[in-house]
Every structure is written in C-alpha cells, then in structure tokens.
Short mmCIF file of C-alpha atoms in Angstrom, two decimals:
data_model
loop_
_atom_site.label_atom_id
_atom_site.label_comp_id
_atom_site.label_asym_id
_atom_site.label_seq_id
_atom_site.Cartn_x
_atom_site.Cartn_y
_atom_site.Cartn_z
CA UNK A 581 0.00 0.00 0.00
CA UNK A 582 1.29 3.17 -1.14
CA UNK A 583 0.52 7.08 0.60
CA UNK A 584 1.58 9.95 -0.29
CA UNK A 585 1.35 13.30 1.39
CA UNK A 586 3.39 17.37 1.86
CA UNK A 587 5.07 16.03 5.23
CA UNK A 588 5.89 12.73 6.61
CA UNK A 589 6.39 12.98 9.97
CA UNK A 590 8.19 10.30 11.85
CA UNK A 591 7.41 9.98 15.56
CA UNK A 592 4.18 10.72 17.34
CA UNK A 593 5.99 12.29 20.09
CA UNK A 594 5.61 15.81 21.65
CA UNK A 595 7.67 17.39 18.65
CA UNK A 596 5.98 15.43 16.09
CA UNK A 597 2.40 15.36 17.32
CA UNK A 598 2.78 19.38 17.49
CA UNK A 599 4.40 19.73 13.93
CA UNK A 600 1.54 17.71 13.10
CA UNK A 601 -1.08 19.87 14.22
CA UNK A 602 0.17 23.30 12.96
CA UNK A 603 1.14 22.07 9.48
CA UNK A 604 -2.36 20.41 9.03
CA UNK A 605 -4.05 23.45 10.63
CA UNK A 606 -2.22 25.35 7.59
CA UNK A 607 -3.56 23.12 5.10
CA UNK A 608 -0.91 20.95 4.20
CA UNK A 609 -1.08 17.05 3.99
CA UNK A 610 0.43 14.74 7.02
CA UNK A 611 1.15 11.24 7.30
CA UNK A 612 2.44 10.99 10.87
CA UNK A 613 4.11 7.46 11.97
CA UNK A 614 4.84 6.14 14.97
CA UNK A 615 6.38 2.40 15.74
CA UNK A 616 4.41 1.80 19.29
CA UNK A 617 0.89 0.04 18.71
CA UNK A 618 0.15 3.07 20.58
CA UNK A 619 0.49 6.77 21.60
CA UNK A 620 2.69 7.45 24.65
CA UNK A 621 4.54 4.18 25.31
CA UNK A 622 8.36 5.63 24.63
CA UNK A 623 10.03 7.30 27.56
CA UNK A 624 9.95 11.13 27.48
CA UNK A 625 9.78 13.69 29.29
CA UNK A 626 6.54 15.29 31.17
CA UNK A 627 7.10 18.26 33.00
CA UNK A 628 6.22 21.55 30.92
CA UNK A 629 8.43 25.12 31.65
CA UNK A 630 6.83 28.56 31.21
CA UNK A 631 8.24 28.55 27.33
CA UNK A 632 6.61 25.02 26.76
CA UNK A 633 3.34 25.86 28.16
CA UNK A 634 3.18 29.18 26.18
CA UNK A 635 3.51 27.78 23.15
CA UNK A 636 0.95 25.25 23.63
CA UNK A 637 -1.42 28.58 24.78
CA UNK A 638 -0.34 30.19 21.59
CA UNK A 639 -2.28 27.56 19.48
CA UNK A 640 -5.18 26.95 21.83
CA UNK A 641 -4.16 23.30 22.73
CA UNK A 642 -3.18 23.60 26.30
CA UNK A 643 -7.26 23.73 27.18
CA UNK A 644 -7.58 20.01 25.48
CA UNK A 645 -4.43 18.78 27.30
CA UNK A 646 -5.61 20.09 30.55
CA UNK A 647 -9.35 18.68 30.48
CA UNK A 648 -7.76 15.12 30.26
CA UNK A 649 -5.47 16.11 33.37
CA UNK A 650 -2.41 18.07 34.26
CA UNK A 651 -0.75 19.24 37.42
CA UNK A 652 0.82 22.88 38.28
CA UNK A 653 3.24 22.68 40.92
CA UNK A 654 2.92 25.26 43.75
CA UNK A 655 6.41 24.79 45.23
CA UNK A 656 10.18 24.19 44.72
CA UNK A 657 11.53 22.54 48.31
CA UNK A 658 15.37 22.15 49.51
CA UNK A 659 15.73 18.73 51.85
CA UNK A 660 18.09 17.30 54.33
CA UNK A 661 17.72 15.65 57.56
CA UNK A 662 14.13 15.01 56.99
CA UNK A 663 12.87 18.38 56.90
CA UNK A 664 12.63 21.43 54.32
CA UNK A 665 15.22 24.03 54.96
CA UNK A 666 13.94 26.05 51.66
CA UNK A 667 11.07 26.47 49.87
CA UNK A 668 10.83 28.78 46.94
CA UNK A 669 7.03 29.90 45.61
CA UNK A 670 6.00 30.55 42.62
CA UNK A 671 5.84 33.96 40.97
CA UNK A 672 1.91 35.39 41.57
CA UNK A 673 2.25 36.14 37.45
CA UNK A 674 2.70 33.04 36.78
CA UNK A 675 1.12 30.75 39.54
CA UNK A 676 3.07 27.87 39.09
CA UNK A 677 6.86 26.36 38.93
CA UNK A 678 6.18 24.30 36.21
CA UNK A 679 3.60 21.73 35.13
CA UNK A 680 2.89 17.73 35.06
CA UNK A 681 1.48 16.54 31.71
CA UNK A 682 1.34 13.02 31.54
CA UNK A 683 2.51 12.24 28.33
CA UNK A 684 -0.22 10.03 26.58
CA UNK A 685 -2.38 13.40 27.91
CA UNK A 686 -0.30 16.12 26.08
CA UNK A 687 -0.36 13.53 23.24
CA UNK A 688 -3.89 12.72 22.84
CA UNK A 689 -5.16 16.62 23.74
CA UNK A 690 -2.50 17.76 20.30
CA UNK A 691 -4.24 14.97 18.28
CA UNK A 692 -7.51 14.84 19.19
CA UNK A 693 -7.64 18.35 17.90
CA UNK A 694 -5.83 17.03 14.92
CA UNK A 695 -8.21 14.31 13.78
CA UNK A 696 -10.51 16.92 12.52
CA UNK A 697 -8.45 17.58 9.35
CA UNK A 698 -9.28 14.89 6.80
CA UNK A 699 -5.91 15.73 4.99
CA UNK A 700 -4.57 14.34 8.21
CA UNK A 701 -3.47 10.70 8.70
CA UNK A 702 -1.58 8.50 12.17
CA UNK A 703 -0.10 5.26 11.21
CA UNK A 704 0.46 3.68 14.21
CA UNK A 705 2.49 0.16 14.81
CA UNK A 706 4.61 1.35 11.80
CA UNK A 707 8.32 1.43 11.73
CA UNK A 708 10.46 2.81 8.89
CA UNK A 709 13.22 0.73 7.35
CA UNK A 710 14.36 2.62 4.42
CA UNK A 711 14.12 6.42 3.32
CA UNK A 712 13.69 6.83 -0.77
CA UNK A 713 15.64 9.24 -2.62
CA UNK A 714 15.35 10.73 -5.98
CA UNK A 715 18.36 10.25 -8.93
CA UNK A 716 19.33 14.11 -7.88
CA UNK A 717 19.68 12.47 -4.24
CA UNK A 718 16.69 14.04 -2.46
CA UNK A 719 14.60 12.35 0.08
CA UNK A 720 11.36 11.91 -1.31
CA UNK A 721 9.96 9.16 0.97
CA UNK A 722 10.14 6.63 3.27
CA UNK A 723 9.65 2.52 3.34
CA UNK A 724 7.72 1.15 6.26
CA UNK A 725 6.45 -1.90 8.46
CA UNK A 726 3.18 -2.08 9.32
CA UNK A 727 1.27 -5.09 10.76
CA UNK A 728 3.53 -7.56 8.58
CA UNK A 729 2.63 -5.59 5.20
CA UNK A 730 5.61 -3.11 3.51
CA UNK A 731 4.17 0.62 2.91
CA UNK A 732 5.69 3.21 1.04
CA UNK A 733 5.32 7.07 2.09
CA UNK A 734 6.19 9.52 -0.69
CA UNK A 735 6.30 12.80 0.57
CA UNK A 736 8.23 16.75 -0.14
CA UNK A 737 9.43 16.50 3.22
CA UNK A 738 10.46 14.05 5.74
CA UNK A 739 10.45 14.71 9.20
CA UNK A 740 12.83 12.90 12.12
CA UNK A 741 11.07 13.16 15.66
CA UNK A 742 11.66 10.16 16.63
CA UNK A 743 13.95 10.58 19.40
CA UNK A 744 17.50 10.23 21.03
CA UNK A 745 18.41 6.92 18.87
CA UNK A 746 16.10 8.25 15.92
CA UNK A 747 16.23 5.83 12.82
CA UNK A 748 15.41 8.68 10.44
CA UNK A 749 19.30 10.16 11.59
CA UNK A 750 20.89 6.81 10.83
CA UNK A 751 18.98 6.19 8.04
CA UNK A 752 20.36 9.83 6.36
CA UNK A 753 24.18 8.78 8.18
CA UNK A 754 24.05 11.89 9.89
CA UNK A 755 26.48 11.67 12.94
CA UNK A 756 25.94 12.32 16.24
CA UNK A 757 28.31 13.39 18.80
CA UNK A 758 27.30 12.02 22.30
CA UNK A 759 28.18 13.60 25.83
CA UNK A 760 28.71 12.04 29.47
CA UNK A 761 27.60 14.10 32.25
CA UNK A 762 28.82 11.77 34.91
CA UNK A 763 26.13 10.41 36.07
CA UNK A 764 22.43 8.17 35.25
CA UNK A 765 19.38 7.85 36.84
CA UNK A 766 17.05 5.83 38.71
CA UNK A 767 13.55 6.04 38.27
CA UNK A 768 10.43 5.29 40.28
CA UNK A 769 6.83 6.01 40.74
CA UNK A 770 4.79 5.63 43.71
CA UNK A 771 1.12 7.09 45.01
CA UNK A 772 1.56 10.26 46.91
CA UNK A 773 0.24 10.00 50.63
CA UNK A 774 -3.12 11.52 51.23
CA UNK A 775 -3.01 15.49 51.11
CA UNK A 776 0.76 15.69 49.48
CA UNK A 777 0.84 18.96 47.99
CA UNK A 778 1.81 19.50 44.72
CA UNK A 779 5.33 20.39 44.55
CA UNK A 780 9.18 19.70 43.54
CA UNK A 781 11.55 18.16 46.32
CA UNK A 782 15.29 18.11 46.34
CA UNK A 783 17.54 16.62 48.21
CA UNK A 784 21.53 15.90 48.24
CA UNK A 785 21.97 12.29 49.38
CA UNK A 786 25.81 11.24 49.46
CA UNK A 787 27.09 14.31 47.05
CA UNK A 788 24.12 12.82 44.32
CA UNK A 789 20.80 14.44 43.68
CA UNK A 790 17.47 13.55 45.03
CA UNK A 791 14.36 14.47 43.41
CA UNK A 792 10.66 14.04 43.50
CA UNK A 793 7.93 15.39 40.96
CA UNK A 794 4.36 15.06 42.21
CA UNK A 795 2.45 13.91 39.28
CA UNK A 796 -1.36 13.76 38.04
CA UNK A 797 -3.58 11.49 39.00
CA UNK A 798 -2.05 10.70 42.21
CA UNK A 799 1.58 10.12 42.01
CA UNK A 800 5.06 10.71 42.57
CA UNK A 801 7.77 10.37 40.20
CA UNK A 802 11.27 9.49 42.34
CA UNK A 803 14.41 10.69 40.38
CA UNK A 804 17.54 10.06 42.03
CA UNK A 805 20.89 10.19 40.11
CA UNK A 806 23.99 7.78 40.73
CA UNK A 807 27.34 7.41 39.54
CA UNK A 808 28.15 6.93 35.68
CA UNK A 809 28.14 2.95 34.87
CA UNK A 810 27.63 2.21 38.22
CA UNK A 811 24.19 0.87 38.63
CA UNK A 812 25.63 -2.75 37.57
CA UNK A 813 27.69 -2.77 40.68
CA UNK A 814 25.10 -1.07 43.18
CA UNK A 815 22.32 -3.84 42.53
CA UNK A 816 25.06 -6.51 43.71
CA UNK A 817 24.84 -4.76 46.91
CA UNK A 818 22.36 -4.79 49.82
CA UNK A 819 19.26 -3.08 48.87
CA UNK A 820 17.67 -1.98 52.54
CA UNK A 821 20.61 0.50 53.14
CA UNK A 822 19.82 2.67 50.11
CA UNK A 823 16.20 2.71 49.92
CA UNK A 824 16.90 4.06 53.88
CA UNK A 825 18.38 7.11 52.67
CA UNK A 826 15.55 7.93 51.31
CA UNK A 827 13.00 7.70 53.32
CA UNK A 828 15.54 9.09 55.86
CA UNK A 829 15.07 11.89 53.80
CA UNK A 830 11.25 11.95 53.27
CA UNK A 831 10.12 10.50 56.33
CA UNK A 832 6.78 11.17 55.25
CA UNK A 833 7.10 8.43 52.64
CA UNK A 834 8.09 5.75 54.91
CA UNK A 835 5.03 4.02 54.36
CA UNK A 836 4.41 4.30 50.69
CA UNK A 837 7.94 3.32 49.77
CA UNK A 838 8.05 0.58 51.58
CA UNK A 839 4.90 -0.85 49.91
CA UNK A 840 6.20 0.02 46.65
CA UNK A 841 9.54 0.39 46.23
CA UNK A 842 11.20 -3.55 47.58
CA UNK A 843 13.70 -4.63 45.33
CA UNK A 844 16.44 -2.72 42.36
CA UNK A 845 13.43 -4.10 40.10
CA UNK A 846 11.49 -1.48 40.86
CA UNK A 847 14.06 1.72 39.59
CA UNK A 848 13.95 1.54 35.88
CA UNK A 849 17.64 2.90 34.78
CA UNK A 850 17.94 5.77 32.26
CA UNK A 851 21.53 6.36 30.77
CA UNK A 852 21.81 10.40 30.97
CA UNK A 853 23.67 11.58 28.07
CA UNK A 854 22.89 14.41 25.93
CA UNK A 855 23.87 14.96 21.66
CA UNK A 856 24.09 17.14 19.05
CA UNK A 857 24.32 16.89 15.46
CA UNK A 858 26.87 19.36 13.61
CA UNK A 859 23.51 19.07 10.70
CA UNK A 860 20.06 19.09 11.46
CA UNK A 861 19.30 17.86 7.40
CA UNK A 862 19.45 17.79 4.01
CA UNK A 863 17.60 18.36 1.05
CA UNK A 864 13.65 16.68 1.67
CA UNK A 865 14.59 15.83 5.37
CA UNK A 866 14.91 17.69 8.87
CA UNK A 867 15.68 16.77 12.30
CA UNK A 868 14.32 17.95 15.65
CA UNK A 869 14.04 17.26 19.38
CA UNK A 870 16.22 14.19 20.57
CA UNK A 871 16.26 13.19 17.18
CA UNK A 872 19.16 16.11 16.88
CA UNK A 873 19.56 17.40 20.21
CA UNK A 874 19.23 14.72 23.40
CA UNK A 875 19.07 16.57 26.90
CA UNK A 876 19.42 15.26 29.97
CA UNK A 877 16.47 15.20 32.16
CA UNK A 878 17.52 18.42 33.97
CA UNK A 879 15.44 21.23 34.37
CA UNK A 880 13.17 19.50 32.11
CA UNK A 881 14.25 21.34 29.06
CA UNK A 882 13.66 18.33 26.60
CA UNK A 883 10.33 18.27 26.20
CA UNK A 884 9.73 22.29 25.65
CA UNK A 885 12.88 22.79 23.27
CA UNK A 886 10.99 19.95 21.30
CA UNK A 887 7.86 22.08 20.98
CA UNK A 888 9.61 25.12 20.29
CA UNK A 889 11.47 23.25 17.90
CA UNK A 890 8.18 22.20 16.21
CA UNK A 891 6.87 25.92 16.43
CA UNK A 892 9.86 27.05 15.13
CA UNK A 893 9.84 24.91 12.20
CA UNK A 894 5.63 25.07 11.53
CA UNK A 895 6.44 28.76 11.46
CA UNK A 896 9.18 28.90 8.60
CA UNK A 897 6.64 25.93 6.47
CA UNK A 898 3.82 28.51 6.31
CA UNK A 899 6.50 31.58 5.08
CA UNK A 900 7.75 29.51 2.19
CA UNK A 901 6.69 26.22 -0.01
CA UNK A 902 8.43 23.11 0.77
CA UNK A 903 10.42 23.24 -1.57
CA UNK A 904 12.12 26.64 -0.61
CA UNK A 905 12.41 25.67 2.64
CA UNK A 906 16.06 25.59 4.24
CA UNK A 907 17.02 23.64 6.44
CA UNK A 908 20.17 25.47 7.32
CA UNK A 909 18.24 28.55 8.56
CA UNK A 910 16.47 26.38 10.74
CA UNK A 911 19.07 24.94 12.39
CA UNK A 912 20.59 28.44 13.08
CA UNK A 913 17.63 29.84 14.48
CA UNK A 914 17.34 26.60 16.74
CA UNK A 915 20.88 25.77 17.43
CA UNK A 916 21.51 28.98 19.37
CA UNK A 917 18.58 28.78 21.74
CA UNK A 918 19.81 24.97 21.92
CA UNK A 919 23.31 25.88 23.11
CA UNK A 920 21.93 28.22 25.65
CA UNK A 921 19.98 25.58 27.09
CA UNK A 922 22.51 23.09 27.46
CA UNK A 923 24.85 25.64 29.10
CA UNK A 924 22.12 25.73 31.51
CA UNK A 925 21.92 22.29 32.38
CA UNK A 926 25.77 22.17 32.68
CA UNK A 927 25.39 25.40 35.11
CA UNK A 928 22.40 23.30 36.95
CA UNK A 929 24.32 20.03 37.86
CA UNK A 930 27.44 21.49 38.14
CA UNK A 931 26.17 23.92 41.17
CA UNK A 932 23.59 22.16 42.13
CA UNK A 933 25.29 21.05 45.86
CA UNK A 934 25.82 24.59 46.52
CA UNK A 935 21.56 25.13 47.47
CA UNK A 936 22.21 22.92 50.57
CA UNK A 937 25.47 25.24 51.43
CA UNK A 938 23.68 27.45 53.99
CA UNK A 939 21.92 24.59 55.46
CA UNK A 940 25.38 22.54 55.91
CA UNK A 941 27.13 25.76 57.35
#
C-alpha cells in the first residue's frame, strides 16, 4: 500500500504530534508514523516550563491537554535531615513552577484536535526501514512496516522526531556526537500520601541528587541520580541500606515506599547523556528534538525545546513552499537557543550542591 502526502512525519511524540497539528491546521497534507501500537509508550519527558506551556497557549491546545489532566506545581523545596530548609514559591504572574502533563495526555489533547483535518493521517504500529531518494539524491519518501505488510510514504518533506536513537538520523548517516555528564538515573513512581501537595523536592543524598515530581492522578515520580556505569555494581549490593536514605530523607514516605519500592526491580535505569548533530538535514529531510539534540532530564528542558522546535519549524513551512524551505536557517535559528539551554543544564548540575550550602554551614 502506497501514501503519499506534503510532510511525513516520523514519531508521534511531543515534537511530532505538534508539527503535526500546525502544518495540518495550515492546510498541508500529514502522514504521521509512529512504531508503538500506541500513543505514549516511549520514555519522554513530562514536565512543561513557562516557554513550553506558552507555546501550547499560543495555538489553543493547552485547554484540550488540561481537560484530560495536568498538574501545576505550587512549590520548589530544599531537603536534608528530613525536613525542608527552603522552599521557593512561585511567581503570583505566573502561579506555578512548572507543570505535570502526563505524556499520553499532552499527546492525545494535540491529536484529538488534529483528527478533525481529513488531509490528516496516524499510522500507528509502523516502523520505517528505508528512506527513498530521488536520482538528484533528495529524500522523497520513506519505506515502512506495518502489521507484517511493507508501505511506502512519498512525501516533499520528511520529518525525524523520533527521538535520542532516531532511525530517520541513521537512516540519512548523519552523525551524532554524544556527551557524558557523569552520572544516570534511577527512576520510580509511587502514590503520593493523602493530602501531598503538589510540589518539587530536592535533596543531596551522598554528594548525588534527590528528586521528587508530584504527578497527576495521584503520584510521585522518584528521580535520584547515581554514579556513571555504576548501577551494575550497586544492585550486587544490599538493597535496605539505600532505599533508607531515602526515606531518611522523606520520612513522610516511609510508608508508601516501603509498599512500593522492595527490590532494584522497581528503579527503571535511564543512561543520561545528551547529543548534538553538527547538521540538522538535508535536502527533503529535517531533524528535531532528541532526534538532533538529546538533553538530559535536567530542568526539564527536553520536552519544551521539542515544541519550540516544532513551532519554530511550523512557522518557517507557512512563510515559504516546501520546496524553498532551508534547512540550514532552521538549524541556526534553533541551534543557538539549543546551546543556551545546554549551558544551563551544565550550570544546573554542576552547582547544584551549593543550594544545601547554607543549610550545611
């Protein structure tokens, strides 16, 4: 079976779901793919920043995302010894340091308003194997899996949003250059206790950050960060000990950890690293979010410099046709703000001990 279609967009993540939505809301044909049987199964991030949530204002879509459930958070909270030693409130302008958006929510809210274009199409369960390129050596399409039977996508422009090992990238053998930060991270998710307030907790737990995210719908998302390549080594060892540490920390979690958290089988490990490619495409194909520029989870950044990044790029589609598009102007508007960002996170982890200074003094 054979589709064809203005923009093939691969990966119904944040960044492609968005791109989606704009450049079918400006007329132009979509075929958006995505290799999960459904929306919201990949790992990404979920916590939107001030820029994030104002783009998603800007194109009256944060109202569907919110009706199926989000979370502001109404404080930022410095731990040690089992008690907060600093709390830092929200701006009155603003209300909020940052929001929850489960990511099947954000997901289904951009597409739901989506479905309404009928030059709009989602293949889910489909996973590309092969781009197509003309004799001149454009990308004109892509070859695809779906439920046992090949497809073939012809489209003026290809789209790679499909994350930090994107196929679209390797497909086009454009090189990435990967980054160490020194550290991963352990994941977890228990309920929040009865009345927890929405907020952001930090700790510093043997030199390593601490963190928990309360979450919609009842939850709270445990991020604690270990040594690089260590975690290998650390599940040889006794587990009791380290779980202590944390509810040393939280005492008010005692209960709920204990109930959920009993073995190293409940973290799920995340390799922190973050990437850039020196080119973001070539003629008939572009890159965005992970796809060209992994983060690591702090700050959250990921997630919002993948909307902007679909903004961004919905923005310079509606100034020109396709086929004047360049992708070089693109990735100079984008690849500043980028840098800037990662700077950031560098700044963040690297100082990071120094909140719990005054306490320790």
């Amino acid at each position: 079976m054979n589709y064809q279609a203005d923009v093939c967009i691969v990966g119904a993540g944040p960044s492609g779901a968005l791109l989606s939505h704009l450049l079918a809301k400006k007329g132009l044909s979509v075929i958006l793919l995505e290799q999960n049987a459904a929306l919201g199964q990949a790992f990404r991030g979920e916590h939107l920043n001030e820029e994030g949530e104002a783009v998603l204002t800007s194109h009256h879509l944060l109202q569907a995302v919110e009706a199926l459930g989000i979370l502001r958070m109404k404080k930022l909270e410095y731990y040690a010894k089992g008690r907060a030693f600093k709390t830092i409130l929200p701006d009155t302008a603003i209300g909020h340091l940052g929001i929850h958006v489960p990511q099947a929510h954000l997901l289904k809210g951009i597409l739901q308003e989506t479905q309404q274009f009928s030059h709009f199409t989602c293949l889910l369960n489909t996973k590309v194997t092969k781009l197509i390129t003309d004799r001149s050596g454009r990308y004109v399409g892509v070859v695809a899996t779906r439920e046992g039977e090949t497809i073939e996508i012809v489209s003026q422009l290809i789209i790679g949003a499909d994350g930090r090992y994107s196929t679209i990238r390797k497909q086009a053998h454009i090189d990435t250059q990967k980054h160490k930060h020194g550290f991963d991270l352990l994941w977890a998710k228990i309920p929040a206790p009865q009345g927890w307030e929405p907020s952001i907790k930090m700790a510093l737990v043997e030199d390593k950050q601490l963190s928990l995210f309360t979450q919609a719908g009842g939850f709270i998302q445990i991020g604690w960060n270990i040594e690089q390549g260590s975690f290998p080594q650390l599940r040889k060892q006794a587990f009791t000990p380290f779980i202590k540490q944390l509810t040393d920390t939280f005492p008010e979690l005692a209960e709920t950890v204990t109930h959920h958290i009993q073995s190293w089988q409940d973290f799920v490990l995340l390799d922190v690293f973050s990437s850039h490619c020196d080119c973001w495409g070539t003629d008939g194909l572009v890159l965005l979010g992970d796809a060209v520029h992994t983060m690591t989870p702090t700050g959250a950044f990921g997630l919002n410099s993948a909307l902007k990044d679909a903004d961004c790029l919905a923005s310079m589609l509606a100034k020109a046709t396709i086929a004047q598009f360049n992708v070089q102007e693109f990735q100079q508007i984008r690849e500043q703000a980028i840098e800037k960002v990662v700077a950031q996170q560098i700044e963040k982890e690297q100082s990071f001990a120094s909140n719990f200074e005054d306490w320790a003094s």
